[in-house]
């Protein structure tokens, strides 16, 4: 039985670490061999309370994203205080993993505490935003190497010509909020790579997604042409289990257009929603794996792609349970490893898709 260097470093008990370490493949290594970096989003309590899960993350991942700990509602109990407790716990785990962090997220229309919504309407919204970003980005400089500075800025249903979402940030500051945020983040840590992240950019055969790609490109072009510090587009990658994997020429062309702006491409919240998938577990797992494979092959082929992060690592811990429960009451299976921490076909599919980049 082999005990990996990371598990030894983590001081994990052999008996507990064993099942995860028996996994035949290591996604982090498969990604690294292809010039990519693979990681997962985590909540601090999972890796602290569940040594077997922690061992799996240590074994598989070279990048850690706090799933919720860097959001405003986690960091900002009130106007005058920051509470870094949860984020620091994730940072401590990342240190154990000898992995950098990808930061999620500084500006989002959700997870904003009520006091901040109020202050955006009645106080100095620019100062609120800049103070927050400066404090948080400075604190984690050198540990958070890339940030989702702005999450989900595009909402075409809000019917603005520029496609921008009428978020609380937009309502308070207008379209300038993007530039204000990116400049503040860059000033706070000039080395950090700064991304705009969004969902609904993945599928070639879903009309609103195809349109959203065009809106996003216009947004990115505008920011780059004004010299705003911006280094990457992050595709969330929340894939649909009940939809064909339409990741073809349209996606490739979109990624090339993004890359042509000098931007890197990240995948930051990859998972497959199996809420409405039919079939037994084996069939579902195979279909989920095919969806992972098709998407990651398409994205990995683009040389500008640098990181792939799944929104969780094992089905034991996934927010899909709350947001997309199955109507048949059976457990959801959206991630590469199962609830017993065993690799599913999706894990092998990811490793193979990473490897395909070396051949392309
Ligand atoms: O997985 C996250 C869940 O635990 C939180 O309750 C929720 C609200 O903060 O956010 C979920 O993560 C979301 C991410 O931050 C942004 N993209 C969509 C994600 C949900 O799939």
Short mmCIF file of C-alpha atoms and ligand atoms in Angstrom, two decimals:
data_model
loop_
_atom_site.label_atom_id
_atom_site.label_comp_id
_atom_site.label_asym_id
_atom_site.label_seq_id
_atom_site.Cartn_x
_atom_site.Cartn_y
_atom_site.Cartn_z
CA UNK A 1 0.00 0.00 0.00
CA UNK A 2 1.36 3.36 -0.95
CA UNK A 3 1.09 6.48 1.12
CA UNK A 4 1.55 9.59 -0.95
CA UNK A 5 3.90 12.38 0.00
CA UNK A 6 0.91 14.67 0.51
CA UNK A 7 -0.90 12.35 2.87
CA UNK A 8 2.27 11.94 4.89
CA UNK A 9 2.70 15.71 4.95
CA UNK A 10 -0.88 16.04 6.11
CA UNK A 11 -0.28 13.60 8.94
CA UNK A 12 -3.30 11.55 8.00
CA UNK A 13 -3.95 8.24 9.69
CA UNK A 14 -3.22 5.41 7.29
CA UNK A 15 -6.38 3.46 7.93
CA UNK A 16 -8.60 6.40 7.21
CA UNK A 17 -6.64 7.67 4.24
CA UNK A 18 -6.45 4.26 2.56
CA UNK A 19 -9.63 4.14 0.42
CA UNK A 20 -9.04 7.48 -1.23
CA UNK A 21 -5.36 6.79 -1.78
CA UNK A 22 -6.19 3.52 -3.50
CA UNK A 23 -7.56 5.64 -6.37
CA UNK A 24 -5.63 4.64 -9.48
CA UNK A 25 -5.50 8.06 -10.96
CA UNK A 26 -4.47 11.51 -9.82
CA UNK A 27 -6.32 14.31 -11.55
CA UNK A 28 -3.85 16.98 -10.48
CA UNK A 29 -0.99 15.06 -12.09
CA UNK A 30 -2.97 14.31 -15.24
CA UNK A 31 -3.74 18.00 -15.58
CA UNK A 32 -0.17 19.08 -14.83
CA UNK A 33 1.21 16.74 -17.50
CA UNK A 34 -1.01 18.58 -19.98
CA UNK A 35 0.04 22.01 -18.76
CA UNK A 36 -3.19 22.54 -16.81
CA UNK A 37 -3.92 22.95 -13.13
CA UNK A 38 -6.78 20.96 -11.58
CA UNK A 39 -8.53 21.78 -8.33
CA UNK A 40 -11.78 21.79 -6.41
CA UNK A 41 -14.03 24.11 -4.46
CA UNK A 42 -14.30 23.22 -0.78
CA UNK A 43 -16.00 24.28 2.43
CA UNK A 44 -13.61 24.34 5.41
CA UNK A 45 -15.66 22.07 7.66
CA UNK A 46 -15.61 19.18 5.19
CA UNK A 47 -11.84 18.88 5.05
CA UNK A 48 -11.52 19.53 8.79
CA UNK A 49 -14.12 16.99 9.93
CA UNK A 50 -13.69 14.28 7.32
CA UNK A 51 -10.08 13.03 7.09
CA UNK A 52 -10.81 10.61 4.26
CA UNK A 53 -12.30 13.40 2.17
CA UNK A 54 -9.37 15.67 3.07
CA UNK A 55 -6.98 12.92 1.94
CA UNK A 56 -8.78 12.66 -1.38
CA UNK A 57 -8.56 16.41 -1.96
CA UNK A 58 -4.87 16.40 -1.00
CA UNK A 59 -4.25 13.52 -3.35
CA UNK A 60 -6.16 14.85 -6.35
CA UNK A 61 -6.01 18.64 -6.28
CA UNK A 62 -3.39 21.29 -6.98
CA UNK A 63 -5.71 24.29 -6.63
CA UNK A 64 -8.26 25.14 -3.93
CA UNK A 65 -11.28 27.42 -4.26
CA UNK A 66 -13.28 28.46 -1.20
CA UNK A 67 -16.84 27.53 -2.23
CA UNK A 68 -18.44 30.18 0.01
CA UNK A 69 -15.85 31.50 2.48
CA UNK A 70 -14.76 34.52 0.41
CA UNK A 71 -18.27 35.76 -0.38
CA UNK A 72 -19.48 39.01 1.17
CA UNK A 73 -21.98 37.27 3.43
CA UNK A 74 -19.15 35.16 4.88
CA UNK A 75 -16.60 37.97 5.23
CA UNK A 76 -18.70 40.95 6.26
CA UNK A 77 -20.86 40.66 9.38
CA UNK A 78 -21.20 44.46 9.34
CA UNK A 79 -19.79 47.63 7.80
CA UNK A 80 -16.82 47.95 10.09
CA UNK A 81 -15.66 44.37 10.47
CA UNK A 82 -14.19 41.59 8.43
CA UNK A 83 -14.50 38.01 9.59
CA UNK A 84 -11.76 36.01 7.91
CA UNK A 85 -12.23 32.90 10.04
CA UNK A 86 -13.73 30.59 7.40
CA UNK A 87 -11.52 31.87 4.57
CA UNK A 88 -8.44 31.45 6.74
CA UNK A 89 -9.44 27.86 7.45
CA UNK A 90 -9.60 27.17 3.72
CA UNK A 91 -6.26 28.94 3.30
CA UNK A 92 -4.76 26.74 6.02
CA UNK A 93 -5.93 23.65 4.17
CA UNK A 94 -4.54 24.96 0.87
CA UNK A 95 -1.21 25.40 2.61
CA UNK A 96 -1.36 21.79 3.78
CA UNK A 97 -2.04 20.81 0.19
CA UNK A 98 0.84 23.02 -0.95
CA UNK A 99 -1.69 24.41 -3.41
CA UNK A 100 -2.49 27.99 -4.34
CA UNK A 101 -6.07 29.26 -4.15
CA UNK A 102 -8.44 30.59 -6.77
CA UNK A 103 -10.55 33.30 -5.10
CA UNK A 104 -14.33 33.31 -5.43
CA UNK A 105 -15.65 36.05 -5.48
CA UNK A 106 -15.32 39.79 -4.89
CA UNK A 107 -18.36 41.15 -6.72
CA UNK A 108 -21.56 39.15 -7.17
CA UNK A 109 -25.26 40.04 -7.13
CA UNK A 110 -25.91 37.27 -4.59
CA UNK A 111 -24.56 36.58 -1.09
CA UNK A 112 -24.53 40.28 -0.18
CA UNK A 113 -25.58 41.00 3.42
CA UNK A 114 -28.58 43.28 3.98
CA UNK A 115 -26.50 46.04 5.56
CA UNK A 116 -24.35 46.23 2.42
CA UNK A 117 -27.39 46.36 0.11
CA UNK A 118 -28.64 49.26 2.24
CA UNK A 119 -25.29 51.00 2.18
CA UNK A 120 -25.08 50.65 -1.60
CA UNK A 121 -28.30 52.66 -1.83
CA UNK A 122 -27.60 55.25 0.84
CA UNK A 123 -23.83 55.45 1.45
CA UNK A 124 -20.70 55.66 -0.66
CA UNK A 125 -20.86 52.55 -2.86
CA UNK A 126 -17.52 53.17 -4.53
CA UNK A 127 -15.69 53.39 -1.20
CA UNK A 128 -17.51 50.30 0.05
CA UNK A 129 -16.44 48.28 -2.98
CA UNK A 130 -12.86 49.53 -3.13
CA UNK A 131 -12.26 49.11 0.63
CA UNK A 132 -13.57 45.57 0.52
CA UNK A 133 -11.52 44.51 -2.47
CA UNK A 134 -8.37 46.20 -1.20
CA UNK A 135 -8.61 44.57 2.22
CA UNK A 136 -9.46 41.08 1.01
CA UNK A 137 -7.08 40.90 -1.95
CA UNK A 138 -4.17 42.29 0.08
CA UNK A 139 -4.75 39.78 2.87
CA UNK A 140 -4.55 36.79 0.55
CA UNK A 141 -1.89 38.14 -1.83
CA UNK A 142 0.50 35.34 -2.76
CA UNK A 143 -1.98 32.70 -1.57
CA UNK A 144 -4.91 33.53 -3.85
CA UNK A 145 -3.18 33.60 -7.22
CA UNK A 146 -6.28 34.24 -9.32
CA UNK A 147 -9.63 35.83 -8.55
CA UNK A 148 -13.16 35.72 -9.88
CA UNK A 149 -13.22 39.48 -9.40
CA UNK A 150 -16.67 39.75 -10.92
CA UNK A 151 -19.10 36.87 -10.96
CA UNK A 152 -22.07 36.64 -13.36
CA UNK A 153 -22.11 40.24 -14.67
CA UNK A 154 -24.18 39.44 -17.79
CA UNK A 155 -27.97 38.97 -17.72
CA UNK A 156 -29.57 39.48 -21.09
CA UNK A 157 -33.07 39.29 -19.59
CA UNK A 158 -32.37 42.63 -17.91
CA UNK A 159 -32.59 44.03 -21.45
CA UNK A 160 -29.83 46.57 -21.37
CA UNK A 161 -28.09 47.12 -24.74
CA UNK A 162 -24.74 46.19 -23.17
CA UNK A 163 -26.19 43.04 -21.61
CA UNK A 164 -25.06 43.97 -18.11
CA UNK A 165 -27.03 42.58 -15.19
CA UNK A 166 -28.89 45.15 -13.10
CA UNK A 167 -27.16 43.91 -9.98
CA UNK A 168 -26.97 45.95 -6.76
CA UNK A 169 -23.45 46.93 -7.86
CA UNK A 170 -24.68 48.06 -11.24
CA UNK A 171 -27.60 49.98 -9.75
CA UNK A 172 -25.26 51.80 -7.36
CA UNK A 173 -22.32 52.49 -9.64
CA UNK A 174 -23.45 51.95 -13.24
CA UNK A 175 -21.32 50.04 -15.73
CA UNK A 176 -18.17 51.52 -14.19
CA UNK A 177 -18.38 49.07 -11.31
CA UNK A 178 -16.52 46.46 -13.36
CA UNK A 179 -13.58 48.74 -14.02
CA UNK A 180 -13.54 50.06 -10.45
CA UNK A 181 -13.41 46.52 -9.10
CA UNK A 182 -10.73 45.27 -11.48
CA UNK A 183 -8.50 48.28 -10.90
CA UNK A 184 -8.84 47.97 -7.12
CA UNK A 185 -7.96 44.27 -7.24
CA UNK A 186 -4.94 44.91 -9.45
CA UNK A 187 -3.69 47.70 -7.19
CA UNK A 188 -4.06 45.45 -4.13
CA UNK A 189 -2.10 42.54 -5.66
CA UNK A 190 -0.47 43.31 -9.02
CA UNK A 191 0.59 39.66 -9.40
CA UNK A 192 -2.89 38.17 -9.03
CA UNK A 193 -4.60 37.07 -12.21
CA UNK A 194 -8.01 38.70 -12.51
CA UNK A 195 -11.01 36.99 -14.10
CA UNK A 196 -14.59 37.70 -15.00
CA UNK A 197 -16.70 34.58 -14.44
CA UNK A 198 -20.09 33.61 -15.82
CA UNK A 199 -22.37 30.69 -16.56
CA UNK A 200 -24.29 29.94 -19.74
CA UNK A 201 -21.40 30.21 -22.20
CA UNK A 202 -20.91 26.49 -22.73
CA UNK A 203 -23.47 25.09 -25.18
CA UNK A 204 -23.52 25.52 -28.97
CA UNK A 205 -27.19 24.58 -29.35
CA UNK A 206 -28.83 26.75 -26.69
CA UNK A 207 -29.78 30.08 -28.25
CA UNK A 208 -29.43 32.32 -25.21
CA UNK A 209 -26.00 30.88 -24.45
CA UNK A 210 -24.78 31.53 -28.00
CA UNK A 211 -26.06 35.10 -27.70
CA UNK A 212 -24.47 35.48 -24.28
CA UNK A 213 -21.07 34.59 -25.79
CA UNK A 214 -21.40 37.61 -28.09
CA UNK A 215 -22.41 39.85 -25.21
CA UNK A 216 -19.50 38.61 -23.12
CA UNK A 217 -17.02 39.15 -25.96
CA UNK A 218 -18.21 42.75 -26.35
CA UNK A 219 -17.81 43.30 -22.62
CA UNK A 220 -14.30 41.80 -22.57
CA UNK A 221 -13.26 43.78 -25.68
CA UNK A 222 -14.46 47.03 -24.13
CA UNK A 223 -12.54 46.46 -20.92
CA UNK A 224 -9.35 45.41 -22.71
CA UNK A 225 -9.52 48.36 -25.11
CA UNK A 226 -9.67 50.72 -22.12
CA UNK A 227 -6.59 49.11 -20.59
CA UNK A 228 -8.49 47.71 -17.60
CA UNK A 229 -6.49 44.98 -15.81
CA UNK A 230 -8.19 41.72 -16.77
CA UNK A 231 -6.42 38.45 -17.42
CA UNK A 232 -8.95 35.66 -17.83
CA UNK A 233 -12.48 34.64 -18.64
CA UNK A 234 -13.81 31.97 -16.30
CA UNK A 235 -16.47 29.63 -17.65
CA UNK A 236 -18.31 28.18 -14.69
CA UNK A 237 -19.05 24.91 -16.49
CA UNK A 238 -22.26 23.87 -14.77
CA UNK A 239 -23.16 21.25 -17.38
CA UNK A 240 -26.56 19.73 -18.07
CA UNK A 241 -27.09 16.02 -17.62
CA UNK A 242 -30.28 16.01 -19.67
CA UNK A 243 -28.91 17.82 -22.70
CA UNK A 244 -26.66 16.61 -25.53
CA UNK A 245 -23.01 17.58 -25.07
CA UNK A 246 -23.02 20.26 -27.78
CA UNK A 247 -19.46 21.52 -27.30
CA UNK A 248 -18.32 21.86 -30.89
CA UNK A 249 -17.14 24.45 -33.35
CA UNK A 250 -19.10 27.24 -31.68
CA UNK A 251 -17.41 26.76 -28.33
CA UNK A 252 -13.98 26.40 -29.94
CA UNK A 253 -14.46 29.58 -31.91
CA UNK A 254 -15.64 31.46 -28.81
CA UNK A 255 -12.59 30.31 -26.86
CA UNK A 256 -10.28 31.36 -29.70
CA UNK A 257 -11.91 34.80 -29.75
CA UNK A 258 -11.40 35.14 -26.00
CA UNK A 259 -7.79 34.00 -26.32
CA UNK A 260 -7.23 36.47 -29.17
CA UNK A 261 -7.93 39.26 -26.67
CA UNK A 262 -4.90 38.06 -24.73
CA UNK A 263 -7.04 36.43 -22.04
CA UNK A 264 -6.53 33.09 -20.38
CA UNK A 265 -9.47 30.69 -20.04
CA UNK A 266 -10.45 29.11 -16.75
CA UNK A 267 -13.12 26.56 -15.92
CA UNK A 268 -14.05 27.32 -12.34
CA UNK A 269 -17.24 25.52 -11.29
CA UNK A 270 -17.39 22.35 -13.34
CA UNK A 271 -20.04 19.76 -12.50
CA UNK A 272 -22.85 17.87 -14.24
CA UNK A 273 -26.43 18.31 -13.09
CA UNK A 274 -27.98 14.82 -13.02
CA UNK A 275 -31.30 15.95 -11.53
CA UNK A 276 -33.40 14.74 -14.45
CA UNK A 277 -31.20 11.98 -15.85
CA UNK A 278 -32.93 8.64 -16.33
CA UNK A 279 -31.41 5.21 -15.93
CA UNK A 280 -29.66 3.25 -13.25
CA UNK A 281 -26.57 4.50 -11.50
CA UNK A 282 -24.15 2.84 -13.91
CA UNK A 283 -25.89 4.36 -16.95
CA UNK A 284 -26.08 7.77 -15.34
CA UNK A 285 -22.43 7.70 -14.35
CA UNK A 286 -21.44 6.78 -17.90
CA UNK A 287 -23.49 9.62 -19.37
CA UNK A 288 -22.13 12.10 -16.83
CA UNK A 289 -18.60 10.97 -17.74
CA UNK A 290 -19.30 11.50 -21.45
CA UNK A 291 -20.48 15.03 -20.75
CA UNK A 292 -17.35 15.81 -18.70
CA UNK A 293 -15.17 14.31 -21.42
CA UNK A 294 -16.77 16.24 -24.27
CA UNK A 295 -16.57 19.58 -22.48
CA UNK A 296 -13.08 19.24 -21.06
CA UNK A 297 -11.67 17.95 -24.35
CA UNK A 298 -13.10 20.98 -26.13
CA UNK A 299 -11.79 23.42 -23.55
CA UNK A 300 -8.42 21.72 -23.03
CA UNK A 301 -7.70 21.85 -26.76
CA UNK A 302 -7.54 25.64 -26.55
CA UNK A 303 -3.98 26.57 -25.56
CA UNK A 304 -5.21 29.57 -23.52
CA UNK A 305 -6.95 27.25 -21.05
CA UNK A 306 -5.02 27.13 -17.79
CA UNK A 307 -7.14 25.83 -14.93
CA UNK A 308 -10.02 23.42 -14.42
CA UNK A 309 -11.84 23.45 -11.07
CA UNK A 310 -14.75 21.17 -10.23
CA UNK A 311 -17.46 22.49 -7.89
CA UNK A 312 -16.67 19.86 -5.34
CA UNK A 313 -14.73 16.63 -5.74
CA UNK A 314 -16.95 13.83 -4.45
CA UNK A 315 -20.73 13.40 -4.36
CA UNK A 316 -20.49 13.31 -0.55
CA UNK A 317 -20.38 17.11 -0.57
CA UNK A 318 -22.20 19.02 -3.30
CA UNK A 319 -24.56 21.97 -3.15
CA UNK A 320 -26.49 20.25 -5.95
CA UNK A 321 -28.23 18.29 -3.18
CA UNK A 322 -29.97 21.49 -2.09
CA UNK A 323 -30.43 23.24 -5.41
CA UNK A 324 -31.14 20.36 -7.81
CA UNK A 325 -32.47 17.34 -5.87
CA UNK A 326 -33.69 14.43 -7.95
CA UNK A 327 -37.47 13.97 -8.13
CA UNK A 328 -37.00 10.23 -7.41
CA UNK A 329 -35.33 11.11 -4.10
CA UNK A 330 -32.11 9.28 -5.03
CA UNK A 331 -28.75 10.92 -4.25
CA UNK A 332 -27.33 13.23 -6.90
CA UNK A 333 -24.05 12.18 -8.56
CA UNK A 334 -22.60 15.29 -10.23
CA UNK A 335 -18.88 14.97 -9.37
CA UNK A 336 -15.85 12.83 -10.36
CA UNK A 337 -15.81 10.74 -7.14
CA UNK A 338 -18.79 9.09 -5.47
CA UNK A 339 -20.16 9.52 -1.97
CA UNK A 340 -17.82 6.72 -0.80
CA UNK A 341 -14.90 8.65 -2.34
CA UNK A 342 -14.36 6.08 -5.07
CA UNK A 343 -13.50 7.33 -8.56
CA UNK A 344 -16.44 7.29 -10.97
CA UNK A 345 -16.18 7.05 -14.75
CA UNK A 346 -16.17 10.86 -14.71
CA UNK A 347 -12.79 10.88 -12.93
CA UNK A 348 -11.20 8.74 -15.65
CA UNK A 349 -12.95 10.83 -18.29
CA UNK A 350 -11.41 13.98 -16.84
CA UNK A 351 -7.93 12.44 -16.73
CA UNK A 352 -8.30 11.25 -20.34
CA UNK A 353 -9.59 14.64 -21.46
CA UNK A 354 -6.61 16.36 -19.85
CA UNK A 355 -4.29 13.91 -21.61
CA UNK A 356 -5.98 14.58 -24.96
CA UNK A 357 -4.53 18.10 -24.85
CA UNK A 358 -1.01 16.69 -25.06
CA UNK A 359 -1.91 14.91 -28.27
CA UNK A 360 -3.82 17.75 -29.92
O1 LIG B 1 -22.32 26.05 -3.94
C1 LIG B 1 -22.64 27.31 -3.38
C2 LIG B 1 -23.66 27.17 -2.28
O2 LIG B 1 -23.14 26.42 -1.21
C3 LIG B 1 -24.12 28.54 -1.82
O3 LIG B 1 -25.19 28.39 -0.89
C4 LIG B 1 -24.57 29.39 -2.99
C5 LIG B 1 -24.94 30.82 -2.58
O4 LIG B 1 -23.83 31.52 -2.07
O5 LIG B 1 -23.54 29.46 -3.95
C6 LIG B 1 -23.17 28.21 -4.48
O6 LIG B 1 -22.16 28.39 -5.43
C7 LIG B 1 -22.54 29.15 -6.59
C8 LIG B 1 -21.35 29.99 -6.99
O7 LIG B 1 -20.94 30.79 -5.89
C9 LIG B 1 -21.66 30.86 -8.19
N1 LIG B 1 -22.15 30.05 -9.29
C10 LIG B 1 -23.25 29.15 -8.97
C11 LIG B 1 -22.90 28.26 -7.77
C12 LIG B 1 -24.03 27.27 -7.47
O8 LIG B 1 -24.00 26.22 -8.37
#
